[in-house]
Amino acid sequence: MERVTARDPDAGPSVDGGTDTDPTDAPPPDAAARTIPARDVLPTVTMIGGGQLARMTHQASIALGECLRVLAASPTDPAAQVSADVVIGSHDDVDDLRRAAAGAVALTFDHEGVPLEHLRVLESEGVAVRPPSAALLYAQDKRAMRVKLGELGLPVPDFADLAGDLGMARARLVEFGERHGWHIVLKAVRGGYDGRGVWIVDTGPDALAVFDEQFAAGVDLIAEEKVAMRRELSAMVARSPFGQGGAWPVVETVQRNGQCAVVTAPAPDLGVETAERAQEMALRLASELGVIGVMAMELFETTDGDLLVNELAMRPHNSGHWTMDGAVTSQFEQHLRAVLDYPLGDTAPRAEVTVMANILGAPQAPEMSMDERTHHLMARMPDARIHLYGKGERPDRKIGHVNIVGRPGDDAASVRERAERAAHWMSHAEWTDGWDPHS
C-alpha cells in the first residue's frame, strides 16, 4: 500500500503576485517539500473508493477547506487524479482500510462493496463508519433489504427467496413464477449494479435456465414480480448523526440497458401527495436504519399510482447528480455535512426543472478528442454544465454527465431534449438534431 500526496500548496508565492496570498502564510524556505500544510482545516474525512463519486465529493470538500482522503485501487482512479491525500490499496484488505481511516474523523464510501466484517472490526476499534455497517447491510444484501422493508411496513414488490438446496430453491422459483405468469425478474442478492446481476424473463424455461446457470456458479438469487410501472423515481435524502434529515425533490429516472441515462428534477407531473409520501418513506427508512450521509431510495411508480421500493444506495448516487447545478446544496456537500455532523444545507431546487444526462461511452470512440468535443459543446450550448470523470472511453461506460438548468418558462421535455443532445454529442461527436457548424 502506498500513500500519494501533493506538494504543499502554501509552499511558494503566488505566480502573478496577486493579493490573494497572505504574507503571514508564507512558509519557511525549508518547507517546500511538506505534504500537508499545518493550518486550521476541517477534520479529515476518508472515502473508500476512488471513483467518480469520490472525485465529485472531493470537489465539494475543497470549498469547505478540506482535502478528502480517498482509498483508491490505482493512482489513475478518478478521485486519485485530483485529491492530494490518496491511499493506494484495496477495500477488501482490512489493513488498508485501517490505514486509510487513521486520523480521520469519519469513514464513508463511494460504493457499497466493502466487506461488512471489515467494517465491524474498524467500528470495534473506534472508527466512525458512516453509514454504519448495521445500515450498510441493507444496501449490500437485497434479500435482507426486502425482508427489513416488509417488517417496517414499506411497500415492496412481491418476491421469493431462492436460497437453500437446489431442489427446494427450484421448487420455490416454479411456484413463484407460475403465480406471476412467469413475468418475473431474477436478481443476484449481492454485487449487482447498472443492470449487472439482473435477469428479466417471461417464460418458465428462460427463468429456470438462468437459475440453474447462476446456482451452479454459486450466485445467491431472489425472484421478484415484474412490476407494471409507469416510470422509475428516486427519493434522495440525507441524515446526520444528530438526527437532522433533508430531502431533495423526488426525481424521475430513465434507465437504458440497466443504466441510469437521464434524470429529470423534479419528476414531471408527480402529484404533491405522492412526492411527499416518497420523501417521507425515505426519511423514515433512513432514521429506522440509522443511516448517516446521503441515501437514495429508488422507487417504481406503478400504473395504479402506487409506490414500491426497488433499491437502496447509502452514498451519493447517480440520481442526485443534478443537484450539483440545480439545487442550493449538492448531494456531495450534503454528504460531507452529514458525516461530519454539521447542520444540513438547503435542498431547494434553483429552477423549475433541471435535467441530468449521463455521458456514456459510444460503441466506437469518436476520432474527435474529448477536448474538442467539449469546445464545440461550450460554443453551441454555453449553459450546459459539463462534468467529466477523468475516465477512458469504452462502450456504455459512465465517463461524465451534463446538467441543463431550465430557464423561466422552460418545460421539462425541452430541457431534457437539450441535455440528451449535449450528452450524445459528448459521447458520439454527432448532433442528434443534425446540426452542422460548418453549413
Short mmCIF file of C-alpha atoms in Angstrom, two decimals, residues 58-436:
data_model
loop_
_atom_site.label_atom_id
_atom_site.label_comp_id
_atom_site.label_asym_id
_atom_site.label_seq_id
_atom_site.Cartn_x
_atom_site.Cartn_y
_atom_site.Cartn_z
CA HIS A 58 -13.62 15.90 -3.22
CA GLN A 59 -14.72 18.85 -5.35
CA ALA A 60 -17.29 19.71 -2.69
CA SER A 61 -14.73 19.30 0.08
CA ILE A 62 -12.43 21.91 -1.46
CA ALA A 63 -14.97 24.69 -0.89
CA LEU A 64 -15.17 23.61 2.75
CA GLY A 65 -11.40 23.96 3.21
CA GLU A 66 -10.95 20.21 3.31
CA CYS A 67 -8.92 17.68 1.35
CA LEU A 68 -10.89 14.45 1.09
CA ARG A 69 -8.74 11.38 1.66
CA VAL A 70 -9.55 8.50 -0.67
CA LEU A 71 -8.67 4.83 -0.67
CA ALA A 72 -8.13 4.10 -4.35
CA ALA A 73 -7.05 0.99 -6.20
CA SER A 74 -4.78 2.95 -8.54
CA PRO A 75 -3.30 6.46 -8.90
CA THR A 76 -5.26 6.71 -12.16
CA ASP A 77 -8.66 6.31 -10.47
CA PRO A 78 -10.88 9.39 -10.99
CA ALA A 79 -10.58 10.63 -7.39
CA ALA A 80 -6.89 9.76 -7.09
CA GLN A 81 -6.19 12.07 -10.03
CA VAL A 82 -7.37 15.12 -8.09
CA SER A 83 -7.01 14.50 -4.35
CA ALA A 84 -3.81 15.41 -2.54
CA ASP A 85 -4.37 12.71 0.08
CA VAL A 86 -4.62 9.28 -1.55
CA VAL A 87 -4.06 5.86 -0.02
CA ILE A 88 -3.43 3.18 -2.63
CA GLY A 89 -4.89 -0.12 -1.53
CA SER A 90 -7.86 -2.46 -1.61
CA HIS A 91 -11.24 -2.09 0.07
CA ASP A 92 -11.10 -5.86 0.62
CA ASP A 93 -7.99 -5.55 2.84
CA VAL A 94 -8.74 -4.64 6.45
CA ASP A 95 -5.21 -3.29 6.96
CA ASP A 96 -5.58 -0.94 4.00
CA LEU A 97 -8.93 0.20 5.38
CA ARG A 98 -7.37 0.74 8.79
CA ARG A 99 -4.53 2.84 7.37
CA ALA A 100 -6.90 4.91 5.26
CA ALA A 101 -9.02 5.58 8.34
CA ALA A 102 -6.06 6.58 10.56
CA GLY A 103 -6.59 10.08 11.92
CA ALA A 104 -9.88 10.61 10.08
CA VAL A 105 -13.00 11.64 11.97
CA ALA A 106 -15.24 9.62 9.64
CA LEU A 107 -15.01 6.82 7.13
CA THR A 108 -17.52 6.81 4.27
CA PHE A 109 -17.98 5.23 0.84
CA ASP A 110 -18.34 5.83 -2.88
CA HIS A 111 -19.53 2.20 -3.32
CA GLU A 112 -21.12 -0.47 -1.13
CA GLY A 113 -18.60 -3.22 -1.80
CA VAL A 114 -16.62 -3.15 1.46
CA PRO A 115 -16.92 -6.41 3.43
CA LEU A 116 -19.11 -5.82 6.47
CA GLU A 117 -16.85 -7.95 8.67
CA HIS A 118 -14.01 -5.49 7.99
CA LEU A 119 -16.19 -2.53 8.88
CA ARG A 120 -17.24 -4.19 12.13
CA VAL A 121 -13.57 -4.58 13.03
CA LEU A 122 -12.98 -0.87 12.40
CA GLU A 123 -16.06 0.07 14.41
CA SER A 124 -14.79 -2.03 17.32
CA GLU A 125 -11.55 -0.04 17.13
CA GLY A 126 -13.41 3.27 17.39
CA VAL A 127 -13.61 4.29 13.72
CA ALA A 128 -16.75 6.30 12.92
CA VAL A 129 -18.09 4.33 9.93
CA ARG A 130 -20.78 6.40 8.22
CA PRO A 131 -23.17 4.90 7.30
CA PRO A 132 -22.54 2.22 9.93
CA SER A 133 -22.20 -1.42 8.96
CA ALA A 134 -25.59 -2.20 10.51
CA ALA A 135 -27.24 0.11 7.96
CA LEU A 136 -24.97 -0.67 5.01
CA LEU A 137 -26.10 -4.30 5.18
CA TYR A 138 -29.40 -3.30 3.58
CA ALA A 139 -27.67 -1.66 0.62
CA GLN A 140 -25.44 -4.71 0.09
CA ASP A 141 -27.95 -7.53 0.53
CA LYS A 142 -31.18 -7.37 -1.49
CA ARG A 143 -32.77 -10.23 0.45
CA ALA A 144 -32.12 -8.56 3.80
CA MET A 145 -33.41 -5.27 2.37
CA ARG A 146 -36.67 -6.81 1.13
CA VAL A 147 -37.28 -8.55 4.46
CA LYS A 148 -36.49 -5.45 6.51
CA LEU A 149 -38.65 -3.15 4.40
CA GLY A 150 -41.53 -5.59 4.78
CA GLU A 151 -41.07 -5.63 8.55
CA LEU A 152 -41.23 -1.82 8.55
CA GLY A 153 -44.42 -1.83 6.51
CA LEU A 154 -42.87 -0.20 3.46
CA PRO A 155 -44.24 -1.31 0.07
CA VAL A 156 -42.03 -3.67 -1.97
CA PRO A 157 -42.61 -5.92 -4.98
CA ASP A 158 -43.64 -9.49 -4.21
CA PHE A 159 -40.51 -11.63 -4.00
CA ALA A 160 -39.29 -15.16 -3.30
CA ASP A 161 -36.13 -16.23 -1.50
CA LEU A 162 -34.24 -18.75 -3.63
CA ALA A 163 -31.64 -19.67 -1.00
CA GLY A 164 -31.12 -23.24 0.19
CA ASP A 165 -30.52 -26.53 -1.59
CA LEU A 166 -31.12 -26.83 -5.31
CA GLY A 167 -34.36 -28.81 -5.15
CA MET A 168 -36.11 -26.57 -2.63
CA ALA A 169 -34.94 -23.34 -4.28
CA ARG A 170 -36.03 -24.55 -7.72
CA ALA A 171 -39.45 -25.54 -6.37
CA ARG A 172 -39.93 -22.08 -4.82
CA LEU A 173 -38.99 -20.48 -8.14
CA VAL A 174 -41.52 -22.61 -10.03
CA GLU A 175 -44.29 -21.79 -7.56
CA PHE A 176 -43.48 -18.07 -7.64
CA GLY A 177 -43.11 -17.96 -11.41
CA GLU A 178 -46.40 -19.73 -12.06
CA ARG A 179 -48.18 -17.42 -9.63
CA HIS A 180 -46.96 -14.40 -11.64
CA GLY A 181 -47.36 -15.92 -15.10
CA TRP A 182 -43.55 -16.06 -15.30
CA HIS A 183 -43.38 -12.28 -15.63
CA ILE A 184 -40.58 -12.08 -13.10
CA VAL A 185 -37.08 -10.73 -12.50
CA LEU A 186 -34.19 -12.73 -11.07
CA LYS A 187 -31.64 -10.73 -9.08
CA ALA A 188 -28.30 -11.51 -7.52
CA VAL A 189 -28.58 -10.89 -3.79
CA ARG A 190 -25.19 -9.16 -3.69
CA GLY A 191 -22.97 -7.25 -6.05
CA GLY A 192 -25.30 -6.35 -8.91
CA TYR A 193 -25.41 -2.79 -10.29
CA ASP A 194 -26.04 -0.94 -13.55
CA GLY A 195 -28.02 -3.86 -14.92
CA ARG A 196 -25.48 -6.49 -13.89
CA GLY A 197 -26.85 -9.30 -11.76
CA VAL A 198 -30.41 -8.75 -13.06
CA TRP A 199 -32.24 -11.10 -15.46
CA ILE A 200 -35.68 -10.18 -16.81
CA VAL A 201 -37.54 -13.28 -18.01
CA ASP A 202 -41.03 -14.07 -19.33
CA THR A 203 -41.09 -17.85 -19.59
CA GLY A 204 -40.51 -20.76 -17.25
CA PRO A 205 -37.73 -22.32 -19.33
CA ASP A 206 -35.86 -19.00 -19.51
CA ALA A 207 -36.15 -18.44 -15.76
CA LEU A 208 -35.03 -21.98 -14.92
CA ALA A 209 -32.10 -21.76 -17.33
CA VAL A 210 -30.87 -18.56 -15.64
CA PHE A 211 -31.42 -20.03 -12.20
CA ASP A 212 -29.57 -23.28 -12.96
CA GLU A 213 -26.62 -21.43 -14.50
CA GLN A 214 -26.29 -18.94 -11.66
CA PHE A 215 -26.89 -21.51 -8.92
CA ALA A 216 -24.10 -23.64 -10.38
CA ALA A 217 -21.84 -20.58 -10.33
CA GLY A 218 -22.58 -20.02 -6.65
CA VAL A 219 -24.68 -16.87 -7.16
CA ASP A 220 -27.33 -16.33 -4.48
CA LEU A 221 -30.64 -15.22 -6.03
CA ILE A 222 -34.06 -13.82 -5.26
CA ALA A 223 -37.04 -13.64 -7.62
CA GLU A 224 -39.31 -10.60 -7.87
CA GLU A 225 -42.51 -9.87 -9.71
CA LYS A 226 -42.11 -7.73 -12.80
CA VAL A 227 -43.91 -4.56 -11.74
CA ALA A 228 -46.40 -2.94 -14.09
CA MET A 229 -44.94 0.50 -13.73
CA ARG A 230 -45.47 3.93 -15.17
CA ARG A 231 -41.88 5.01 -14.51
CA GLU A 232 -38.99 4.90 -12.05
CA LEU A 233 -38.44 7.56 -9.40
CA SER A 234 -35.74 8.34 -6.87
CA ALA A 235 -36.10 9.98 -3.48
CA MET A 236 -32.74 11.35 -2.31
CA VAL A 237 -32.39 12.23 1.37
CA ALA A 238 -29.63 12.88 3.88
CA ARG A 239 -29.41 12.25 7.62
CA SER A 240 -26.87 13.38 10.21
CA PRO A 241 -25.82 11.66 13.46
CA PHE A 242 -27.74 14.40 15.30
CA GLY A 243 -30.86 13.10 13.56
CA GLN A 244 -31.44 16.03 11.21
CA GLY A 245 -32.86 15.00 7.85
CA GLY A 246 -33.19 16.70 4.50
CA ALA A 247 -34.92 15.67 1.26
CA TRP A 248 -34.48 16.90 -2.30
CA PRO A 249 -37.39 16.92 -4.75
CA VAL A 250 -38.31 13.44 -5.99
CA VAL A 251 -36.89 12.87 -9.49
CA GLU A 252 -37.77 10.74 -12.49
CA THR A 253 -35.04 8.41 -13.74
CA VAL A 254 -34.80 6.80 -17.16
CA GLN A 255 -32.88 3.54 -17.42
CA ARG A 256 -31.32 2.20 -20.62
CA ASN A 257 -29.66 -1.21 -20.71
CA GLY A 258 -29.95 -1.29 -16.94
CA GLN A 259 -28.09 2.01 -16.52
CA CYS A 260 -29.39 5.37 -15.41
CA ALA A 261 -29.35 7.56 -18.53
CA VAL A 262 -31.47 10.63 -17.72
CA VAL A 263 -32.76 12.28 -14.53
CA THR A 264 -35.44 14.98 -14.50
CA ALA A 265 -35.83 17.05 -11.33
CA PRO A 266 -38.44 17.34 -10.07
CA ALA A 267 -40.30 14.39 -11.60
CA PRO A 268 -42.77 15.81 -14.14
CA ASP A 269 -46.47 15.53 -13.34
CA LEU A 270 -45.87 13.89 -9.97
CA GLY A 271 -48.64 14.73 -7.54
CA VAL A 272 -47.71 16.65 -4.42
CA GLU A 273 -49.14 13.97 -2.17
CA THR A 274 -47.23 11.19 -3.95
CA ALA A 275 -43.98 13.17 -3.87
CA GLU A 276 -44.35 13.88 -0.15
CA ARG A 277 -45.13 10.21 0.51
CA ALA A 278 -41.91 9.18 -1.27
CA GLN A 279 -39.85 11.69 0.73
CA GLU A 280 -41.44 10.61 3.99
CA MET A 281 -40.77 6.93 3.20
CA ALA A 282 -37.10 7.65 2.50
CA LEU A 283 -36.62 9.84 5.58
CA ARG A 284 -38.36 7.32 7.80
CA LEU A 285 -36.27 4.46 6.46
CA ALA A 286 -33.03 6.40 6.90
CA SER A 287 -34.00 7.02 10.52
CA GLU A 288 -35.08 3.41 11.18
CA LEU A 289 -31.84 2.01 9.77
CA GLY A 290 -29.58 4.63 11.36
CA VAL A 291 -28.22 5.85 8.02
CA ILE A 292 -25.66 8.65 8.20
CA GLY A 293 -24.97 10.51 4.99
CA VAL A 294 -26.85 10.59 1.71
CA MET A 295 -29.27 7.82 0.76
CA ALA A 296 -31.13 7.15 -2.48
CA MET A 297 -34.40 5.24 -2.39
CA GLU A 298 -35.19 4.07 -5.92
CA LEU A 299 -38.90 3.56 -6.50
CA PHE A 300 -41.36 2.17 -9.00
CA GLU A 301 -44.44 4.29 -9.65
CA THR A 302 -46.98 1.68 -10.72
CA THR A 303 -49.65 2.10 -13.36
CA ASP A 304 -52.13 2.34 -10.48
CA GLY A 305 -50.25 5.26 -8.92
CA ASP A 306 -48.75 3.27 -6.05
CA LEU A 307 -45.11 3.42 -4.95
CA LEU A 308 -42.89 0.36 -4.47
CA VAL A 309 -39.32 0.45 -3.17
CA ASN A 310 -36.87 -1.05 -5.67
CA GLU A 311 -33.29 -0.42 -4.47
CA LEU A 312 -31.32 1.49 -1.83
CA ALA A 313 -27.95 3.23 -2.11
CA MET A 314 -26.28 4.68 1.00
CA ARG A 315 -23.88 7.08 -0.68
CA PRO A 316 -24.04 9.82 -3.30
CA HIS A 317 -25.99 8.48 -6.25
CA ASN A 318 -26.38 8.99 -9.99
CA SER A 319 -29.95 10.21 -9.48
CA GLY A 320 -28.58 13.08 -7.39
CA HIS A 321 -26.01 14.46 -9.85
CA TRP A 322 -28.48 17.14 -10.95
CA THR A 323 -28.05 18.78 -7.52
CA MET A 324 -24.53 19.93 -8.44
CA ASP A 325 -26.02 22.74 -10.52
CA GLY A 326 -29.75 22.57 -9.85
CA ALA A 327 -30.05 22.64 -6.05
CA VAL A 328 -28.93 25.05 -3.35
CA THR A 329 -26.89 22.26 -1.73
CA SER A 330 -25.43 19.45 -3.82
CA GLN A 331 -25.64 15.85 -2.69
CA PHE A 332 -21.84 15.78 -2.37
CA GLU A 333 -21.63 18.75 0.00
CA GLN A 334 -24.62 17.40 1.91
CA HIS A 335 -22.95 14.03 2.32
CA LEU A 336 -19.90 15.70 3.85
CA ARG A 337 -22.06 17.84 6.12
CA ALA A 338 -23.89 14.73 7.29
CA VAL A 339 -20.87 12.54 8.01
CA LEU A 340 -19.22 15.46 9.85
CA ASP A 341 -22.47 16.02 11.81
CA TYR A 342 -22.75 19.60 10.62
CA PRO A 343 -26.13 21.28 10.04
CA LEU A 344 -27.53 20.14 6.71
CA GLY A 345 -27.89 22.50 3.77
CA ASP A 346 -30.94 23.77 1.91
CA THR A 347 -32.24 21.17 -0.56
CA ALA A 348 -34.44 23.56 -2.55
CA PRO A 349 -34.14 23.47 -6.37
CA ARG A 350 -32.70 26.51 -8.15
CA ALA A 351 -35.06 26.20 -11.13
CA GLU A 352 -38.42 24.76 -12.07
CA VAL A 353 -36.66 21.94 -13.90
CA THR A 354 -33.13 20.56 -14.13
CA VAL A 355 -32.15 17.58 -16.28
CA MET A 356 -29.03 15.45 -16.00
CA ALA A 357 -27.95 13.22 -18.89
CA ASN A 358 -25.14 10.72 -18.48
CA ILE A 359 -22.27 10.75 -20.96
CA LEU A 360 -21.95 7.05 -21.81
CA GLY A 361 -19.16 5.67 -23.94
CA ALA A 362 -20.12 5.15 -27.59
CA PRO A 363 -19.80 1.74 -29.30
CA GLN A 364 -16.76 3.21 -31.05
CA ALA A 365 -14.95 6.17 -29.51
CA PRO A 366 -15.00 9.15 -31.92
CA GLU A 367 -11.82 10.28 -33.63
CA MET A 368 -12.51 13.78 -32.33
CA SER A 369 -10.82 14.29 -28.97
CA MET A 370 -12.85 14.88 -25.82
CA ASP A 371 -11.21 18.28 -25.55
CA GLU A 372 -12.50 19.29 -28.98
CA ARG A 373 -15.96 17.90 -28.24
CA THR A 374 -16.02 19.96 -25.05
CA HIS A 375 -15.00 23.04 -27.04
CA HIS A 376 -17.85 22.56 -29.53
CA LEU A 377 -20.46 21.94 -26.83
CA MET A 378 -19.41 25.05 -24.93
CA ALA A 379 -19.69 27.07 -28.12
CA ARG A 380 -23.15 25.83 -29.06
CA MET A 381 -24.67 25.39 -25.57
CA PRO A 382 -22.90 27.75 -23.19
CA ASP A 383 -25.34 26.96 -20.37
CA ALA A 384 -24.53 23.23 -20.44
CA ARG A 385 -22.76 22.24 -17.23
CA ILE A 386 -20.20 19.58 -18.14
CA HIS A 387 -18.85 17.17 -15.53
CA LEU A 388 -16.16 14.74 -16.75
CA TYR A 389 -14.71 12.00 -14.59
CA GLY A 390 -11.20 11.54 -15.98
CA LYS A 391 -12.03 8.06 -17.30
CA GLY A 392 -11.10 6.43 -20.58
CA GLU A 393 -13.84 5.80 -23.13
CA ARG A 394 -15.32 2.38 -23.69
CA PRO A 395 -18.83 1.27 -24.69
CA ASP A 396 -21.54 2.22 -22.17
CA ARG A 397 -19.03 3.37 -19.55
CA LYS A 398 -20.10 6.37 -17.46
CA ILE A 399 -17.47 8.94 -18.35
CA GLY A 400 -19.32 12.07 -17.28
CA HIS A 401 -22.66 13.84 -17.24
CA VAL A 402 -24.23 17.07 -18.42
CA ASN A 403 -26.66 19.19 -16.40
CA ILE A 404 -29.05 21.65 -18.01
CA VAL A 405 -30.75 24.02 -15.57
CA GLY A 406 -34.04 25.22 -17.01
CA ARG A 407 -34.76 28.88 -17.60
CA PRO A 408 -38.04 30.56 -16.62
CA GLY A 409 -40.80 29.21 -18.85
CA ASP A 410 -38.88 26.10 -19.96
CA ASP A 411 -40.82 22.84 -19.90
CA ALA A 412 -39.31 19.53 -18.80
CA ALA A 413 -39.43 17.99 -22.28
CA SER A 414 -37.42 20.76 -23.93
CA VAL A 415 -34.80 20.82 -21.18
CA ARG A 416 -34.48 17.04 -21.38
CA GLU A 417 -34.01 17.20 -25.15
CA ARG A 418 -31.19 19.69 -24.76
CA ALA A 419 -29.49 17.66 -22.02
CA GLU A 420 -29.66 14.45 -24.03
CA ARG A 421 -28.46 16.22 -27.16
CA ALA A 422 -25.45 17.57 -25.26
CA ALA A 423 -24.59 14.20 -23.68
CA HIS A 424 -24.92 12.38 -27.01
CA TRP A 425 -22.58 14.90 -28.62
CA MET A 426 -20.00 14.35 -25.89
CA SER A 427 -20.25 10.56 -26.37
CA HIS A 428 -20.52 10.29 -30.15
CA ALA A 429 -19.34 13.63 -31.61
CA GLU A 430 -22.58 13.91 -33.53
CA TRP A 431 -25.59 16.17 -33.04
CA THR A 432 -28.93 14.37 -32.72
CA ASP A 433 -30.70 17.27 -34.45
CA GLY A 434 -28.37 17.11 -37.46
CA TRP A 435 -26.77 20.49 -36.75
CA ASP A 436 -23.61 21.19 -38.70
#
